[in-house]
PDB file of C-alpha atoms in Angstrom:
ATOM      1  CA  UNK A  21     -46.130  -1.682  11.323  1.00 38.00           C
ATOM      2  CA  UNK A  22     -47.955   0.014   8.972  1.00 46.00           C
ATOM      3  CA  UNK A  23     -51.917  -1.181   8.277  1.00 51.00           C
ATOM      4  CA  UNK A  24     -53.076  -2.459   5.197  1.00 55.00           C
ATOM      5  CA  UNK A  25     -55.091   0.605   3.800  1.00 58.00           C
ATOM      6  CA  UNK A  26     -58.518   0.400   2.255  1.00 68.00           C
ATOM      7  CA  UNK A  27     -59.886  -2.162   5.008  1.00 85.00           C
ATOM      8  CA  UNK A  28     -62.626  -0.708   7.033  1.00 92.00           C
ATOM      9  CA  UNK A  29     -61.721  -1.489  11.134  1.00 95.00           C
ATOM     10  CA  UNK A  30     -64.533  -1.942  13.507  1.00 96.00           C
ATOM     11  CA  UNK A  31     -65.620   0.357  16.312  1.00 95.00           C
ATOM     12  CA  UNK A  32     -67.914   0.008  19.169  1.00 95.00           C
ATOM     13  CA  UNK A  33     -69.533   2.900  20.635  1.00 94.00           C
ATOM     14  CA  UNK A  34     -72.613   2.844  22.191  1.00 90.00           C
ATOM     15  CA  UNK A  35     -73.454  -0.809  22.084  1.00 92.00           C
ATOM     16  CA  UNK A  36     -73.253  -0.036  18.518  1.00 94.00           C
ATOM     17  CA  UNK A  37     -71.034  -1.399  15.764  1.00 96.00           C
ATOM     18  CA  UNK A  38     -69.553   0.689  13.192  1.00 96.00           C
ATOM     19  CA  UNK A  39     -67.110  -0.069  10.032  1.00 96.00           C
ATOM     20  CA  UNK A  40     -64.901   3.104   9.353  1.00 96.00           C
ATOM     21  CA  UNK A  41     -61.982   4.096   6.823  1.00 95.00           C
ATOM     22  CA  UNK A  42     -60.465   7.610   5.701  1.00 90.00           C
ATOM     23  CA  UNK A  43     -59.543   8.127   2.778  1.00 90.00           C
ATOM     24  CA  UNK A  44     -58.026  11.177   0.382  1.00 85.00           C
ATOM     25  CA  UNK A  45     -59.708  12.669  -2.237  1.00 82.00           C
ATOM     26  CA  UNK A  46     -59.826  15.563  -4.508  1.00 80.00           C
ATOM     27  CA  UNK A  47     -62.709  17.336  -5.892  1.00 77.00           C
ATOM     28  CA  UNK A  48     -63.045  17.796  -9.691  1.00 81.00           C
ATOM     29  CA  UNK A  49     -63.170  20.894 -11.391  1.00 83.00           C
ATOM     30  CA  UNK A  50     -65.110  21.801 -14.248  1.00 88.00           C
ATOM     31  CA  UNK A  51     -62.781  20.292 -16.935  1.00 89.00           C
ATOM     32  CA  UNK A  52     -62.822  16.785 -14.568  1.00 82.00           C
ATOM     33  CA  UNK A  53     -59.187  17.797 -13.214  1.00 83.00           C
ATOM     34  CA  UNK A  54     -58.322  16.495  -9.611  1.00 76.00           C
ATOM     35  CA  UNK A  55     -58.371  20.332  -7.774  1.00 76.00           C
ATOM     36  CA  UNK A  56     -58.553  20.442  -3.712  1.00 80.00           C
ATOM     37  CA  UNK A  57     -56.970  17.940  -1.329  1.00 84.00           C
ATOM     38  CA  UNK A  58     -60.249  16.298   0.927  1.00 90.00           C
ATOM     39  CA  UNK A  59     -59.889  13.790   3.621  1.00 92.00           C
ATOM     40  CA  UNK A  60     -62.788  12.036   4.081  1.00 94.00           C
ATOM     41  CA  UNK A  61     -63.797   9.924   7.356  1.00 96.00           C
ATOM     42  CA  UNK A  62     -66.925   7.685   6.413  1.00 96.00           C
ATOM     43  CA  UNK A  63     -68.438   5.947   9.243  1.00 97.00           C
ATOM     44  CA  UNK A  64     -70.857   3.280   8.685  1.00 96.00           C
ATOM     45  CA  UNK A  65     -73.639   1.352  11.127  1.00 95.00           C
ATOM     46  CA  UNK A  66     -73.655  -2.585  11.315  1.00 95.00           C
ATOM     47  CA  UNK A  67     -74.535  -4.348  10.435  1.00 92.00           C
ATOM     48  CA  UNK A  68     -75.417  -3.208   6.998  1.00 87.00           C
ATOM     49  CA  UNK A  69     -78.569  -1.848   5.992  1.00 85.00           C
ATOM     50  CA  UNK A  70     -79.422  -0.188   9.907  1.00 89.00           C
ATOM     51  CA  UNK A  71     -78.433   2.832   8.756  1.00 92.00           C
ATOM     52  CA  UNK A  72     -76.582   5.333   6.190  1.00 94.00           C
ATOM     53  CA  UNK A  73     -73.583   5.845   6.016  1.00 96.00           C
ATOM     54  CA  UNK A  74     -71.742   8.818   7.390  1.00 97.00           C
ATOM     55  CA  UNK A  75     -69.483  10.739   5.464  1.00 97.00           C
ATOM     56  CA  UNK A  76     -67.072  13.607   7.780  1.00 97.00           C
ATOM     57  CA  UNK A  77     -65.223  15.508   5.018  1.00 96.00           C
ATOM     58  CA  UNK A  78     -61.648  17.628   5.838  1.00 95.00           C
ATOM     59  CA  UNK A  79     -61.672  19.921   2.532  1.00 92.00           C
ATOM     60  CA  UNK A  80     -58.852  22.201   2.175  1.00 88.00           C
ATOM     61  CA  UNK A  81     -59.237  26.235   2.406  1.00 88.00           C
ATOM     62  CA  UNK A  82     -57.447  29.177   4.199  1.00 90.00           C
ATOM     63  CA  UNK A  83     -55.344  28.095   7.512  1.00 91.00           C
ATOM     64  CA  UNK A  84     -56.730  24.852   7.204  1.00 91.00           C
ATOM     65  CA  UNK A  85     -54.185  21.528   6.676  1.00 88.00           C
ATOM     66  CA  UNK A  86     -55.158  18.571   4.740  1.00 86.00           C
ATOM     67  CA  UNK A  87     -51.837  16.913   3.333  1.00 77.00           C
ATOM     68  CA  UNK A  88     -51.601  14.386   0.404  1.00 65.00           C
ATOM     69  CA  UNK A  89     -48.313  12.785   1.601  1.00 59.00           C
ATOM     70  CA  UNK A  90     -44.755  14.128   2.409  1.00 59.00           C
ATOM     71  CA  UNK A  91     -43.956  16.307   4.903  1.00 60.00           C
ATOM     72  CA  UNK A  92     -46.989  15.840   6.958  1.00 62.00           C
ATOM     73  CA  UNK A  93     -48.479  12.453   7.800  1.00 67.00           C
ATOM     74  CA  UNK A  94     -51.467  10.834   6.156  1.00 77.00           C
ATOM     75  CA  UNK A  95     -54.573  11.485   7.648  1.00 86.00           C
ATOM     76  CA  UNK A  96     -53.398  14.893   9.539  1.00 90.00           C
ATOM     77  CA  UNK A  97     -55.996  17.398   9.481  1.00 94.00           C
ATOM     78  CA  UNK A  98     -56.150  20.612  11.070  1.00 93.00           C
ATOM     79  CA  UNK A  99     -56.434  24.291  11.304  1.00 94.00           C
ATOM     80  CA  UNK A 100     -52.516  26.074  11.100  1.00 91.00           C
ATOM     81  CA  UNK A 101     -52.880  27.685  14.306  1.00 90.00           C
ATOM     82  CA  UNK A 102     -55.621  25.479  16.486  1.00 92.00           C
ATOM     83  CA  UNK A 103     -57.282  22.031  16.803  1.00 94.00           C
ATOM     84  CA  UNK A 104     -55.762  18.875  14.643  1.00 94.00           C
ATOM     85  CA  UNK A 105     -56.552  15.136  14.472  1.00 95.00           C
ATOM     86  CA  UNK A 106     -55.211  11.886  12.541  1.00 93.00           C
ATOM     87  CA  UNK A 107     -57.771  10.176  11.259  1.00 93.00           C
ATOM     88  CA  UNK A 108     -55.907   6.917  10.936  1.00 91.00           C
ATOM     89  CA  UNK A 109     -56.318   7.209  14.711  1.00 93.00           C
ATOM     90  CA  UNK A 110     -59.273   5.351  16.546  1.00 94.00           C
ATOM     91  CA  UNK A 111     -59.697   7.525  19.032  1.00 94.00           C
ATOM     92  CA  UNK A 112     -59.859  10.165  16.853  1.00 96.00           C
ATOM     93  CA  UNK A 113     -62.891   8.464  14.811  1.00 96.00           C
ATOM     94  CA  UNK A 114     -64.880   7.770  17.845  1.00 96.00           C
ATOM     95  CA  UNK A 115     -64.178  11.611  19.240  1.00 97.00           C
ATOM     96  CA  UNK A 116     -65.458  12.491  15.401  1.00 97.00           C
ATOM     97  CA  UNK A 117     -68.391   9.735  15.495  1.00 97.00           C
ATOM     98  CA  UNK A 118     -69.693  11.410  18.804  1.00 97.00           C
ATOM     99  CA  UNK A 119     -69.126  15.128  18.103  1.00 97.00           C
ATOM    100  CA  UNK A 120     -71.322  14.450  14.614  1.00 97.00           C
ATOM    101  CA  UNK A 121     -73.225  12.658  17.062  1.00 96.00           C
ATOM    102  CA  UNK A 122     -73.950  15.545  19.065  1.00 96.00           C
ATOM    103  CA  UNK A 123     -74.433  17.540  16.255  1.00 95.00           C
ATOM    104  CA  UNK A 124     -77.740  15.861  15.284  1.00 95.00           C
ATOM    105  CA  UNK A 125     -76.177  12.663  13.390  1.00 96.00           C
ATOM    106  CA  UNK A 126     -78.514   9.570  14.110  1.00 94.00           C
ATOM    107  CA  UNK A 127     -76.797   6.423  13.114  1.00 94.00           C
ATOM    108  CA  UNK A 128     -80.160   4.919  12.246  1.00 92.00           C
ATOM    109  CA  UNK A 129     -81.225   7.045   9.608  1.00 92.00           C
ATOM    110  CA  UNK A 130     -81.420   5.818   5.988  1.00 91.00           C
ATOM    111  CA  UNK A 131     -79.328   6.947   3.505  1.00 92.00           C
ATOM    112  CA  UNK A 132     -75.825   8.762   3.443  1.00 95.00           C
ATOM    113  CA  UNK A 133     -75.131  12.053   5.167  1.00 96.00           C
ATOM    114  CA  UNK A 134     -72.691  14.572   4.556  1.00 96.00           C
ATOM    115  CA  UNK A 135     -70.944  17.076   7.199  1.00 97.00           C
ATOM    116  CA  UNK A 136     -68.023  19.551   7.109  1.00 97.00           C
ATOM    117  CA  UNK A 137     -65.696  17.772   9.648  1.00 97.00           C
ATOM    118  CA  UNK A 138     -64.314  21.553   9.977  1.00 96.00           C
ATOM    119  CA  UNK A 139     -67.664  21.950  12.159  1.00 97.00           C
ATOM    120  CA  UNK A 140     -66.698  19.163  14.289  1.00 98.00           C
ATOM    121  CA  UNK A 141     -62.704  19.556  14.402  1.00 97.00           C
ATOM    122  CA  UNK A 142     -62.418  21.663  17.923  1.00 96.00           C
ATOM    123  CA  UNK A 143     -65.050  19.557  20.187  1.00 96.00           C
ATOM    124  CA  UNK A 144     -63.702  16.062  18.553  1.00 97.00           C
ATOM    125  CA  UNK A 145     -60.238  17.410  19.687  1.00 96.00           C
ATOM    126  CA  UNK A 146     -61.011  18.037  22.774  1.00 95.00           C
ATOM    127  CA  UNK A 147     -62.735  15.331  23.455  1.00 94.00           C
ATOM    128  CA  UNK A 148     -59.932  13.267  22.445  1.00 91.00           C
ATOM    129  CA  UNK A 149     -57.410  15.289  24.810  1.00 90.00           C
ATOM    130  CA  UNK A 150     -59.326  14.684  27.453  1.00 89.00           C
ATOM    131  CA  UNK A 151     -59.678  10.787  26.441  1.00 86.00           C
ATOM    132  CA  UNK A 152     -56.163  10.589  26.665  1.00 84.00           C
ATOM    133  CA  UNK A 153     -55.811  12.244  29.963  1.00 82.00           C
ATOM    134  CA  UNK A 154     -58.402   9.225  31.447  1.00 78.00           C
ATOM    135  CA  UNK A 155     -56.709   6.370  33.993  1.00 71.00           C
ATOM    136  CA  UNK A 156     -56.553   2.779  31.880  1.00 61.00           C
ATOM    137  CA  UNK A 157     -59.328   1.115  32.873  1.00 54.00           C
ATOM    138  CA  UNK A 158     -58.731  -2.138  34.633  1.00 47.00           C
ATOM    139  CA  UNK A 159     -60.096  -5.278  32.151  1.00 46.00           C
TER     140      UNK A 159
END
C-alpha cells in the first residue's frame, strides 16, 4: 500500500530523533519557469528547534537520473551507469543521514544546510548494500 505523501516519518539514529520527507522539485529559471527535475531529502532533528534542518538535494545533469514520474519510480536517483537509491526508502535516508554525517553535517547546528546528495550518492549506497547484507537482529 502506497503511503500518504507529504507526512514526515520518524527515524532514530544515534539516540537521536529525526523527521524526514523527499520531495520533487524544479528549479526556476530566469522567467520563473519550472526548469530541472531536483529530488530533495530534508532531514530534520527533534525535537524542533535542536537543530537545522538538513536539506540533501538530487539535481539533474549529465548521466545522472532524477525522474518526475513514469517510467522510473518516484524517488529513484542515480548516476546511469553506477550508484542509485530510493529515497522513499528508510534505509536509504539513514545511509544518506550518516554519509552527510560523515561529511561534516552536525545535527545540532542552527539553521538549514544545504549539500549536493551527488557527493554523498556512492558511500550512502554502499552503506546501504552492506545494511542489507546484515543477519536480522533478534528483538
Amino acid at each position: 500500500m502506497p503511503r500518504t505523501s507529504g507526512r514526515p516519518r520518524r527515524l532514530v539514529a544515534d539516540g537521536r530523533t529525526y523527521f524526514w520527507q523527499h520531495r520533487h522539485s524544479h528549479r526556476k529559471d530566469e522567467h520563473g519557469r519550472p526548469v530541472d527535475c531536483r529530488q530533495v531529502l530534508t532531514l530534520s532533528p527533534q525535537p524542533s528547534g535542536t537543530g537545522g534542518p538538513l536539506r540533501i538535494v538530487f539535481a539533474s545533469g549529465p548521466d545522472r537520473y532524477v525522474p518526475g514520474g513514469a517510467p522510473l519510480g518516484s524517488g529513484d536517483v542515480g548516476r546511469i551507469r553506477g550508484s542509485s537509491l530510493n529515497l522513499h526508502e528508510p534505509g536509504a535516508a539513514r545511509a544518506l543521514l550518516d554519509a552527510a554525517t560523515a561529511h561534516g553535517w552536525r545535527p545540532e547546528d542552527p539553521g538549514p544546510v544545504e549539500i549536493d546528495g551527488w557527493l554523498l550518492l556512492d558511500a550512502a549506497a554502499a552503506a546501504q548494500a552492506e545494511r542489507a547484507k546484515e543477519p536480522e537482529r533478534a528483538g
